[in-house]
Coordinates of C-alpha atoms and ligand atoms in Angstrom, one line a residue:
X1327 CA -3.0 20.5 13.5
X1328 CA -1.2 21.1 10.1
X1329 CA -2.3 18.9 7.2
X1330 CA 0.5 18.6 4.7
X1331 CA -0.5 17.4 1.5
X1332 CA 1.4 19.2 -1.0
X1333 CA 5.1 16.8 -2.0
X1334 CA 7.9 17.9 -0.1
X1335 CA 10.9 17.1 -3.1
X1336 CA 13.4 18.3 -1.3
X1337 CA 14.1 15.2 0.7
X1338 CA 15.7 12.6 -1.4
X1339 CA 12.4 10.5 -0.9
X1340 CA 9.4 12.5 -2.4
X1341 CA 6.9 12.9 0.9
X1342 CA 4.0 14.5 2.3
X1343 CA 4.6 12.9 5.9
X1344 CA 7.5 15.6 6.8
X1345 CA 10.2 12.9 6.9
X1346 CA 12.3 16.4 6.4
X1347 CA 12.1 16.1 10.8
X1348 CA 11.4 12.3 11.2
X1349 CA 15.1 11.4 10.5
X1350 CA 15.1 8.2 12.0
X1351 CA 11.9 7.0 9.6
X1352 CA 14.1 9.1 6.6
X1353 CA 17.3 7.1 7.3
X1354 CA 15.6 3.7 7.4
X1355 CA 13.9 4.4 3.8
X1356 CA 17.6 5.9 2.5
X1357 CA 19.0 2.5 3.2
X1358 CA 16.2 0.5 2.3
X1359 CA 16.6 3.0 -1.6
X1360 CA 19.2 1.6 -2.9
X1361 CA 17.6 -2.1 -2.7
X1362 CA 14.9 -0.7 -4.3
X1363 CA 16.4 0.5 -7.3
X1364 CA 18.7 -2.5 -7.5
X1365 CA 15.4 -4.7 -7.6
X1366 CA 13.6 -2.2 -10.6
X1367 CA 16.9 -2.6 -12.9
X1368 CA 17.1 -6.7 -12.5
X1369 CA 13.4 -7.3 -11.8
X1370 CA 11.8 -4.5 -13.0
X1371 CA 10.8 -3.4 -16.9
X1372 CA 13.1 -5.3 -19.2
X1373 CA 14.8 -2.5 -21.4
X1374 CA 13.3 0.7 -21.2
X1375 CA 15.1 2.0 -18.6
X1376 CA 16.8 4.9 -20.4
X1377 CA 14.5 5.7 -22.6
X1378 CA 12.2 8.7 -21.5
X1379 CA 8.5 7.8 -21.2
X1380 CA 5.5 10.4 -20.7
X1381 CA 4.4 9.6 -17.0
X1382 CA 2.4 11.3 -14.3
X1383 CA 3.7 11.7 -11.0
X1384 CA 2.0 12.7 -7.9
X1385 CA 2.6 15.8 -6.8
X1386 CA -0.6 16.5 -4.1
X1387 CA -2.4 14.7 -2.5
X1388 CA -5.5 16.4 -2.8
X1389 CA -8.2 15.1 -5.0
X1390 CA -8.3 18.1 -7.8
X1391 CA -5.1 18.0 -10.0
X1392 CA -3.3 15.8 -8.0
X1393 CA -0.6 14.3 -10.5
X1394 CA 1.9 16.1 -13.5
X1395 CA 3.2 14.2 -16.4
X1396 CA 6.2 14.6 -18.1
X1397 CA 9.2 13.1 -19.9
X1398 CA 11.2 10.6 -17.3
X1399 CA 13.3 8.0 -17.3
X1400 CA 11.8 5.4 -15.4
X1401 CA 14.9 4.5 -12.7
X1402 CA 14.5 8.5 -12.2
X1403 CA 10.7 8.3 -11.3
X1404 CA 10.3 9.9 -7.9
X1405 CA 8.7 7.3 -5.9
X1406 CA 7.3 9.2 -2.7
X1407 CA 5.7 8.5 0.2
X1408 CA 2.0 10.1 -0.1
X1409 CA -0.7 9.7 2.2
X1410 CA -4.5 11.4 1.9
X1411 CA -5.4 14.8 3.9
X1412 CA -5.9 13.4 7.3
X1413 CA -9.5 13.8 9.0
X1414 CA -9.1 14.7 12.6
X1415 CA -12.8 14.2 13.2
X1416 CA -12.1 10.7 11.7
X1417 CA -13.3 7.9 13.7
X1418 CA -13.3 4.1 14.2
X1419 CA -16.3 3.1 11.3
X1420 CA -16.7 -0.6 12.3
X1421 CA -16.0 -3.4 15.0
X1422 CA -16.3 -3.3 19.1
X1423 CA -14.0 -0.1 19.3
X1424 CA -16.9 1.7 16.6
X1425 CA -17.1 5.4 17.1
X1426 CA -13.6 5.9 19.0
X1427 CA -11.5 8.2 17.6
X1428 CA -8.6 6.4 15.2
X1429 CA -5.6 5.6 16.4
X1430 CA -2.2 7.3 15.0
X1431 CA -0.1 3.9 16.6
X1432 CA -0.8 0.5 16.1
X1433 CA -1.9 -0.8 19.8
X1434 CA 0.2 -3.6 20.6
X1435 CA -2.3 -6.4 20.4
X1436 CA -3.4 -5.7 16.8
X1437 CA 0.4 -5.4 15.8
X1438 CA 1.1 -8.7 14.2
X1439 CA -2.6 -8.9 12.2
X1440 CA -1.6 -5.4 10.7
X1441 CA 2.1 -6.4 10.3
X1442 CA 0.7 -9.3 8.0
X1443 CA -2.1 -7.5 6.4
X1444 CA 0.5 -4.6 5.3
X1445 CA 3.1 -7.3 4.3
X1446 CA 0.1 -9.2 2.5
X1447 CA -0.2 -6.4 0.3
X1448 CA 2.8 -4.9 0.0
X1449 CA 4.0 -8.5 -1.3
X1450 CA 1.4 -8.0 -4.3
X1451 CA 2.8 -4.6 -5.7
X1452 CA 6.5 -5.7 -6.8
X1453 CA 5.1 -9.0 -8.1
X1454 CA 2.6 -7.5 -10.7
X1455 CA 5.9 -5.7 -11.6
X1456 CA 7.8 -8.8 -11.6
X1457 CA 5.0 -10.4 -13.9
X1458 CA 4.6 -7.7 -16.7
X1459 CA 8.4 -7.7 -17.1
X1460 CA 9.3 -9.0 -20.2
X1461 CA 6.1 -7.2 -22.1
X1462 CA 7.3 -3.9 -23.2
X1463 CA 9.1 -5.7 -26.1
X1464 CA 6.4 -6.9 -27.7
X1465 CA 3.8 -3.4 -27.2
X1466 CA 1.0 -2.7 -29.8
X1467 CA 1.5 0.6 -29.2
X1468 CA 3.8 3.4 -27.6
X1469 CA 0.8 4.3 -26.1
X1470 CA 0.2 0.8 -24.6
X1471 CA 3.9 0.9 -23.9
X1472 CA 3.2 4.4 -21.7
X1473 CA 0.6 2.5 -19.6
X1474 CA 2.2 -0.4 -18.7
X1475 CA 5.2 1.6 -17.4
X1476 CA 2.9 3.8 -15.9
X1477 CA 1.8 1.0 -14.3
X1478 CA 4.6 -0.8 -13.4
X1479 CA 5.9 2.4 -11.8
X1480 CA 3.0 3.0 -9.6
X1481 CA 2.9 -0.3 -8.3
X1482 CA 6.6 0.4 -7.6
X1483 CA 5.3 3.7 -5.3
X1484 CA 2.8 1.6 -3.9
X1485 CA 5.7 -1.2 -2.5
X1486 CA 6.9 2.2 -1.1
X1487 CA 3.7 3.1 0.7
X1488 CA 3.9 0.0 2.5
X1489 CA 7.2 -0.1 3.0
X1490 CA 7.1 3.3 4.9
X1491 CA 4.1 1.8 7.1
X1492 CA 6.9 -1.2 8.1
X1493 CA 9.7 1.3 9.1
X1494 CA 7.8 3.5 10.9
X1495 CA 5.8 1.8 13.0
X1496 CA 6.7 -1.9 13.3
X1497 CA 10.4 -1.5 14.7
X1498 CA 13.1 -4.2 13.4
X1499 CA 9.8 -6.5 12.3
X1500 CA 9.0 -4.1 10.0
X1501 CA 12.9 -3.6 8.8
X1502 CA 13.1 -6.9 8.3
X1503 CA 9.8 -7.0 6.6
X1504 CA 11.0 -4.8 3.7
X1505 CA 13.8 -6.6 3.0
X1506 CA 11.5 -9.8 2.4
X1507 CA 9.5 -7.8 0.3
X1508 CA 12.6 -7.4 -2.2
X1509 CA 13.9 -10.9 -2.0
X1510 CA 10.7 -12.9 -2.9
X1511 CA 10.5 -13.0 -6.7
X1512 CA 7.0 -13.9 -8.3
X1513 CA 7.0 -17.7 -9.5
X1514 CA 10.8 -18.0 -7.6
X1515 CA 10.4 -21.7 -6.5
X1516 CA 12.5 -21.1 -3.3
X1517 CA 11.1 -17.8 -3.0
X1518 CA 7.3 -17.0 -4.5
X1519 CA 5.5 -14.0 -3.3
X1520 CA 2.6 -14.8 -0.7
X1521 CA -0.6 -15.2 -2.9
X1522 CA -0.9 -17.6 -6.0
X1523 CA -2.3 -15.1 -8.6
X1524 CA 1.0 -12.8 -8.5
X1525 CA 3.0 -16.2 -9.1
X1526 CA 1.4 -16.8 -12.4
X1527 CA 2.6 -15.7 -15.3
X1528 CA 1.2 -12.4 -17.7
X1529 CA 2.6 -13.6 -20.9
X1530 CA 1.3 -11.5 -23.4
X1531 CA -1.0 -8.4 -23.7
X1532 CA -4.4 -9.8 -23.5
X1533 CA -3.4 -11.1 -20.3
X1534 CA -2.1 -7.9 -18.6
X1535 CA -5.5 -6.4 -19.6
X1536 CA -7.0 -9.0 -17.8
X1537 CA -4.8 -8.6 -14.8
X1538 CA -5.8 -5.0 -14.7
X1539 CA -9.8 -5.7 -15.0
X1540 CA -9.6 -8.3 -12.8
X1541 CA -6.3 -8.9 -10.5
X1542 CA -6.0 -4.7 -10.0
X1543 CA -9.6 -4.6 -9.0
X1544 CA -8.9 -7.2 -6.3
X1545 CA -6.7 -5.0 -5.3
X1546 CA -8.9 -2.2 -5.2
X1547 CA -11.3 -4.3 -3.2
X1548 CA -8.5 -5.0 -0.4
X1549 CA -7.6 -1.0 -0.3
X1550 CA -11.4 -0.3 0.1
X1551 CA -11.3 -2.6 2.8
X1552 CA -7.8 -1.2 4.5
X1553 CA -8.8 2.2 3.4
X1554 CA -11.7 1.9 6.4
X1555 CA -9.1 1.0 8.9
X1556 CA -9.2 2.3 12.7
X1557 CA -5.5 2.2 12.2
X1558 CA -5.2 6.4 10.0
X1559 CA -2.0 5.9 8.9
X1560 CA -2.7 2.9 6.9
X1561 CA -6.3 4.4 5.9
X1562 CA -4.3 8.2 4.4
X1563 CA -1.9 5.7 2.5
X1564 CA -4.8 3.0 1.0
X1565 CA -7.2 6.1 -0.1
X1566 CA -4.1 7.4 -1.8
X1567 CA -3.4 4.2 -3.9
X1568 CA -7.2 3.7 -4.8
X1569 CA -6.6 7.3 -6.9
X1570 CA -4.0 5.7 -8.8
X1571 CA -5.3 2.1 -9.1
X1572 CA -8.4 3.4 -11.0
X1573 CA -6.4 4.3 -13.6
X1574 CA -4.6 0.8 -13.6
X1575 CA -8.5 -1.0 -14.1
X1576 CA -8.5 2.1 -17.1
X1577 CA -6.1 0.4 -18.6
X1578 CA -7.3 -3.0 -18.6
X1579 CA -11.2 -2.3 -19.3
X1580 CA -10.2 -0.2 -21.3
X1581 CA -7.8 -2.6 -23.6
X1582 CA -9.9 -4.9 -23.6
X1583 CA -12.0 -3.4 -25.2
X1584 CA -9.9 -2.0 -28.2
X1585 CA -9.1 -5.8 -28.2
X1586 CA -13.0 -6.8 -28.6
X1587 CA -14.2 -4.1 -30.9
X1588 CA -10.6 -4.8 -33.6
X1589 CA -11.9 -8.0 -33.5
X1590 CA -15.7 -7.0 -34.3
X1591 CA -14.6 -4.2 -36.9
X1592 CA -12.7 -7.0 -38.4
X1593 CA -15.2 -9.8 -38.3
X1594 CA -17.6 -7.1 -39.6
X1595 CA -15.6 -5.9 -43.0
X1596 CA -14.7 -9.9 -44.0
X1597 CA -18.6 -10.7 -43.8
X1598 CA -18.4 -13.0 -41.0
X1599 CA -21.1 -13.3 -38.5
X1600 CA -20.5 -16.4 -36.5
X1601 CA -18.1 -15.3 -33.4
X1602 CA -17.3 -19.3 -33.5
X1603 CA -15.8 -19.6 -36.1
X1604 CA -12.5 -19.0 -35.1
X1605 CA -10.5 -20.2 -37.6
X1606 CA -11.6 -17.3 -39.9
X1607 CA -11.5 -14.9 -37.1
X1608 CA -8.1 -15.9 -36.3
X1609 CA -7.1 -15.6 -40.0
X1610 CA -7.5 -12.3 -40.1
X1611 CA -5.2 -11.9 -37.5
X1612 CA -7.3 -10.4 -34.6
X1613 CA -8.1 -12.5 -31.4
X1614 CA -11.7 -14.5 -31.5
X1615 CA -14.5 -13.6 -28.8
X1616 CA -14.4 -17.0 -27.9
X1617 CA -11.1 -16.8 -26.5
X1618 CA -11.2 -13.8 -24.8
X1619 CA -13.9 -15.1 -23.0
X1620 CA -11.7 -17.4 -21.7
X1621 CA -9.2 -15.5 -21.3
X1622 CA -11.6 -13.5 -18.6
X1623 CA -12.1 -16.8 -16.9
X1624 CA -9.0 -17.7 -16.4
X1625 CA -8.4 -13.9 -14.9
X1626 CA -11.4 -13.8 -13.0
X1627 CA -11.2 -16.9 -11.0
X1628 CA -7.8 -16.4 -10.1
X1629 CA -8.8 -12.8 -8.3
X1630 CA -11.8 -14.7 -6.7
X1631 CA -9.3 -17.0 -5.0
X1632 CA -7.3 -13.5 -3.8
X1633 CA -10.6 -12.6 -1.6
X1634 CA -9.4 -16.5 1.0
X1635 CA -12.2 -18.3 2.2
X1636 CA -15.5 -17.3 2.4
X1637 CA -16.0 -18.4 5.8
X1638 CA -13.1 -16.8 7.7
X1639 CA -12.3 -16.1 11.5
X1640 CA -9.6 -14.0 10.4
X1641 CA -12.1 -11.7 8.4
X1642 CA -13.9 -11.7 11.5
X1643 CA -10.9 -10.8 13.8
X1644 CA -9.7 -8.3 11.6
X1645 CA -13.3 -6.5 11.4
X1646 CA -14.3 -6.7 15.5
X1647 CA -10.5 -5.5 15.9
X1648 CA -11.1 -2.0 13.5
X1649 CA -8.1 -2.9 11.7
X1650 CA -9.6 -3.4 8.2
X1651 CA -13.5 -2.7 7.4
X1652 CA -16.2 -3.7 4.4
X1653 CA -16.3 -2.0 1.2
X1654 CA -17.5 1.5 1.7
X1655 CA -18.0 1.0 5.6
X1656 CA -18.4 4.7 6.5
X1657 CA -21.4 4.5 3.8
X1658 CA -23.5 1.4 5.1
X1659 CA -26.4 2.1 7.9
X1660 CA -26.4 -0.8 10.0
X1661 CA -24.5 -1.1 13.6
X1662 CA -20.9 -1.6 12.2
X1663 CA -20.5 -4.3 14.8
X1664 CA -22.5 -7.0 13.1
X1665 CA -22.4 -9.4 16.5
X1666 CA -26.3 -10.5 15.3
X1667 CA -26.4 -10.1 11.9
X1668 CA -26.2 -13.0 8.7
X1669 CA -25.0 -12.4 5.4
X1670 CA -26.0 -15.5 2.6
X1671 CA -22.7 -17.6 1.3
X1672 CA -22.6 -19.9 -1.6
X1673 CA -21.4 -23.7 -0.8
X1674 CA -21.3 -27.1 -2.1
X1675 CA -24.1 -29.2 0.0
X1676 CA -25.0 -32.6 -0.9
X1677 CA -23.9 -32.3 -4.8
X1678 CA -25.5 -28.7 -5.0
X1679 CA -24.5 -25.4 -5.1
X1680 CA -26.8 -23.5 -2.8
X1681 CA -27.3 -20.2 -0.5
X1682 CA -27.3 -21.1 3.3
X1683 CA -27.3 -18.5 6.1
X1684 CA -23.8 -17.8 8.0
X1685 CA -22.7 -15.6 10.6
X1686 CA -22.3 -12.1 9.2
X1687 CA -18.4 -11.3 10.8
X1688 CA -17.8 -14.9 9.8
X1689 CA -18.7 -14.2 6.0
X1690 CA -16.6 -10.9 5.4
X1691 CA -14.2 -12.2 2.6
X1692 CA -17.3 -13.9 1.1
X1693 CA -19.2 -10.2 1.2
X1694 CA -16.1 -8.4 0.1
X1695 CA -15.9 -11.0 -3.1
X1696 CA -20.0 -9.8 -3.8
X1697 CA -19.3 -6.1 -3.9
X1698 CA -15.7 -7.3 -6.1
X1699 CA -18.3 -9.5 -8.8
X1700 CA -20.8 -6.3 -8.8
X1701 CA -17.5 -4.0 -9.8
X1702 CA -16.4 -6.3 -12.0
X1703 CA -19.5 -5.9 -13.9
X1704 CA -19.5 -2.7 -14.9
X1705 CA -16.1 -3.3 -17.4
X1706 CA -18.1 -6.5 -18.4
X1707 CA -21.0 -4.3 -20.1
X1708 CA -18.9 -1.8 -21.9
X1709 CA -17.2 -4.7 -23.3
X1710 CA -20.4 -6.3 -24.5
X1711 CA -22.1 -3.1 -25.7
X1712 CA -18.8 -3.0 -28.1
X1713 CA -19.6 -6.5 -29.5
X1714 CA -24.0 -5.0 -29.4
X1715 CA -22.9 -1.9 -31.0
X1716 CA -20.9 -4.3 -33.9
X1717 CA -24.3 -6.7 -34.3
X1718 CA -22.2 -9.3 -33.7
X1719 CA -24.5 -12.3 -31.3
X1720 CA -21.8 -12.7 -28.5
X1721 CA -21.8 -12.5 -25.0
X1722 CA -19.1 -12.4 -22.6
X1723 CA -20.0 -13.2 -19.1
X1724 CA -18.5 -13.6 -15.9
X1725 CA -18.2 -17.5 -15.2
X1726 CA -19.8 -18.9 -11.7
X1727 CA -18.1 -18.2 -8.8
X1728 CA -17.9 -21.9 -8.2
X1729 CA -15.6 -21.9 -11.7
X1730 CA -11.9 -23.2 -11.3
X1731 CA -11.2 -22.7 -8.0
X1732 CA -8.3 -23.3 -5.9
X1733 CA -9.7 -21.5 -2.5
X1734 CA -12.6 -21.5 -0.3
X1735 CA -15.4 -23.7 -0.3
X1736 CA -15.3 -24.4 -4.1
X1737 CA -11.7 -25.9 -4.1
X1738 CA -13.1 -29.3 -3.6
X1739 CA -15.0 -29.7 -6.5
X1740 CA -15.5 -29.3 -10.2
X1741 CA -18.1 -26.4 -11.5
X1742 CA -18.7 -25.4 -14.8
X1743 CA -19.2 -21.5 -15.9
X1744 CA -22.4 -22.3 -15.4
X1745 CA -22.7 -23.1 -11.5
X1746 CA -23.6 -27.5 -12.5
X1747 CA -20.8 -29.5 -10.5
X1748 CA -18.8 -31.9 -12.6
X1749 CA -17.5 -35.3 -12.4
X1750 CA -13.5 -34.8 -12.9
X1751 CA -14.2 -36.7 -16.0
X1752 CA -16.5 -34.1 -17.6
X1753 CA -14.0 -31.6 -16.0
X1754 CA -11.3 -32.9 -18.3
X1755 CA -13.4 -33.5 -21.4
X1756 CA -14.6 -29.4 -21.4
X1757 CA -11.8 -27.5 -19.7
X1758 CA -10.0 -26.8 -23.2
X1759 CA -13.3 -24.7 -24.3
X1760 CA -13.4 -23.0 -20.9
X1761 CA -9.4 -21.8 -20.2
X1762 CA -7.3 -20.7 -22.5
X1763 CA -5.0 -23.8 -23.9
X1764 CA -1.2 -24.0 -24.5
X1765 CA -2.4 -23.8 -28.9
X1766 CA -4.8 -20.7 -27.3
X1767 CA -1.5 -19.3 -25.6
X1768 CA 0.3 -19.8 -29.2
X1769 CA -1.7 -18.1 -31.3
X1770 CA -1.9 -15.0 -29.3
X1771 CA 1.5 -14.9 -29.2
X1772 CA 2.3 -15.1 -32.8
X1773 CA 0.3 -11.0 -32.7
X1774 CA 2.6 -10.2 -29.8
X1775 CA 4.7 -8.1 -32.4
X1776 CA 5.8 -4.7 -31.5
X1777 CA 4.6 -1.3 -33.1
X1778 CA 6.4 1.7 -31.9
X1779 CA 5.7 4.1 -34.7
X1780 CA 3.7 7.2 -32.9
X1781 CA 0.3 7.1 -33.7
X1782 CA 0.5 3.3 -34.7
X1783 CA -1.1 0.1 -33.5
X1784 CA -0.7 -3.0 -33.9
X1785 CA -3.3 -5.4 -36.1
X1786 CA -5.2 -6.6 -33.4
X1787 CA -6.2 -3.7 -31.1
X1788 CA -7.9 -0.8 -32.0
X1789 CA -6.6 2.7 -31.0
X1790 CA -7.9 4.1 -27.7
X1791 CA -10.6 7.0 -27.6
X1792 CA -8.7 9.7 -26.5
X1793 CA -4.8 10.4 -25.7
X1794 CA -3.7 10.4 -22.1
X1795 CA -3.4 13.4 -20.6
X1796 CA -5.5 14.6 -23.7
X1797 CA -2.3 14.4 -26.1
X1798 CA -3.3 13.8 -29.9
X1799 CA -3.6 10.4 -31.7
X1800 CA 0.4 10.9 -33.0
X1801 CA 2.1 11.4 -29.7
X1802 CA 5.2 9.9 -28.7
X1803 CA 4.6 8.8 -25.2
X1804 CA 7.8 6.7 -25.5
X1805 CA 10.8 8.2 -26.9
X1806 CA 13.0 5.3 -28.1
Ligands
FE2_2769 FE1 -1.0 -1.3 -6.5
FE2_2770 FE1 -2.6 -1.6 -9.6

């Protein structure tokens, strides 16, 4: 069989599925286009749009030198339809149909659990759009301003990866389907998009770093978890995202922290040693340690509430079915069926927090949101060895999972970061030191002022390490 993976441009949608002789699939995705770029120009990056900004695009989809950059105006971005090399040797890596060979059509009784799984997340890429929106005005950087377009335009490619899923395979549901996925508009009262996270609102910088530590690495998980599907369409199209979403959690690890260690340098040369005392810190125009920290709550428990209930038939049904699998399926070594097996779940029982015992296919999403905590990690000690490496005493830590919850087992009560369950009294008397307040909100906002001279940044973020795409300290990565 031929494996295409170098971009056919030739068709007016970018593709390495030979749409070129699929014209029915080609039409759909023509008419479905102009929708597209209608929603980018009204929902999409506010200003900008003519303005050419240094991006990479994908160009192959194989693993070494996949992407080019280069100047583009972002309505002109070619947003294609790219899915991994396909593995004919590829078989079914979990569930009752384990060690099959893949399927290449959805079969008709798994069609509507796929249909909403791919409309699931599809729904998420045009809202984180939809949420950044209105940032590019206030950048600390053109380099920052780069990022978030680069961003905002690969989340736009990956609306389109889903979207092609839809038309080809799911019929008029799947037409009708797309459409949805341009009409719902994130925090639209008459109209939000499907999970509560991309209905909140990313109102300033430190945020959307958060959003990419935390909210893109949910979405990383749920890829990882389609990526291992029995269902090879939807498997090529997820491991091609995950190359791209690493570079969103770059982003946010990343600028957070040039965030933590401007703060530390600063903090450092005005002789002040208590992280605490944020009156100071604030004075000198940087953002305290204090409220970062809860800005990372705030983040993080909203992405623990993306990964549903821990306890979960659907988990269950959509693992025995094949049509999504755990994190790194094809790499664990037990039976892949998991009929017999436990996994341990966190719940409230008699006013305690403790471990109990549930069935392992029950306990997926719960298992899924482990392996999402252990990833999480890894941005949370580069941020601390910046604060170390500073000899600043600080810590920032990830809150317990029973934190400020609005999902699962956790919703019903009151935790502290801690793990000890609250009266709602002593809820309300310490939330304002554990989530960012409205006066929290205020301050940061009064740094949100742009810079846009190359080579620039603004007061309270330190430049990165290195350039993108190894450019030097001075380049203009936005030309305005
Ligand atoms: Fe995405
Ligand atoms: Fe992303």
């Amino acid at each position: 069989m031929n494996v295409v993976t170098s971009v056919d441009y030739g068709t007016s949608i970018p593709n390495n599925v030979n749409l070129a002789d699929d014209r029915r699939v080609l039409k759909a995705l023509e008419k479905w286009h102009p929708g597209y770029i209608d929603w980018w120009m009204t929902m999409g990056p506010e200003g900008f749009q003519n303005n050419p900004v240094y991006l990479r695009t994908a160009t192959n989809a194989d693993v070494g030198g996949w992407a080019k950059f280069d100047y583009v105006k972002m309505p002109d971005y070619r947003w294609g339809i790219l899915l991994a090399p396909q593995d004919e040797n590829r078989t079914i890596p979990c569930g009752e149909h384990f060690g099959q060979p893949v399927w290449q059509e959805v079969p008709g009784e798994y069609r509507a659990m796929m249909r909403r799984l791919i409309v699931i997340q599809g729904d998420t890429e045009p809202a984180s759009v939809e949420q950044q929106r209105h940032l590019g005005t206030t950048a600390p950087s053109l380099y920052d301003l780069r990022n978030l377009f680069q961003v905002n335009v690969e989340e736009g490619r990956h609306l389109w990866a889903m979207v092609y899923l839809l038309q080809k395979y799911f019929g008029t549901d799947g037409r009708e389907e797309a459409n949805e996925l341009l009409r719902r508009q994130s925090g639209n009262e008459d109209a939000p998009r499907m999970l509560g996270a991309f209905n909140e609102a990313t109102p300033d910088w430190l945020s959307f770093f958060m959003f990419t530590t935390f909210t893109d690495r949910d979405g990383k998980m749920q890829l990882e978890a389609l990526a291992q599907s029995a269902f090879d369409p939807l498997a090529r199209t997820t491991r091609f995202m995950l190359m791209e979403e690493a570079h969103h959690m770059f982003v946010g690890v990343t600028g957070v922290q040039r965030v933590i260690n401007r703060t530390c340098q600063a903090m450092v040369d005005a002789g002040i040693d208590d992280p605490n005392d944020i009156d100071r810190v604030r004075a000198l125009g940087v953002i305290d340690l204090p409220t970062i920290q809860k800005k990372a709550n705030l983040h993080f428990t909203l992405s623990l509430d993306l990964f549903g209930s821990e306890i979960s038939t659907n988990a269950a049904n959509a693992f025995n079915s094949g049509v999504k699998g755990r994190f790194r399926e094809d790499r664990l070594t037990d039976d892949h069926r998991l009929t017999s097996d436990t996994y341990p779940v966190l719940r409230p029982i008699d006013g305690q927090i403790k471990l109990v015992d549930a069935p392992a296919l029950s306990a997926l999403n719960m298992r899924l949101r482990d392996d999402y905590v252990k990833d999480c990690m890894k941005g949370i000690d580069m941020w601390n060895k910046t604060i170390r490496k500073a000899g600043i005493d600080f810590e920032i830590v990830l809150p317990h999972v029973a934190f400020h919850r609005q999902i699962g087992e956790f919703s019903s009560i009151k935790a502290s970061p801690t793990g000890e369950i609250l009266s709602d009294a002593e809820w309300e008397e310490n939330k304002d030191s554990w989530l960012p307040t409205k006066a929290d909100g205020d301050f940061i906002d009064s740094l949100m002022v742009s810079e846009f001279e190359p080579g620039k940044f603004a007061g309270w973020i330190s430049p990165p390490k290195m350039g993108i795409d190894n450019r030097p300290g001075d380049f203009e990565y936005v030309k305005l």
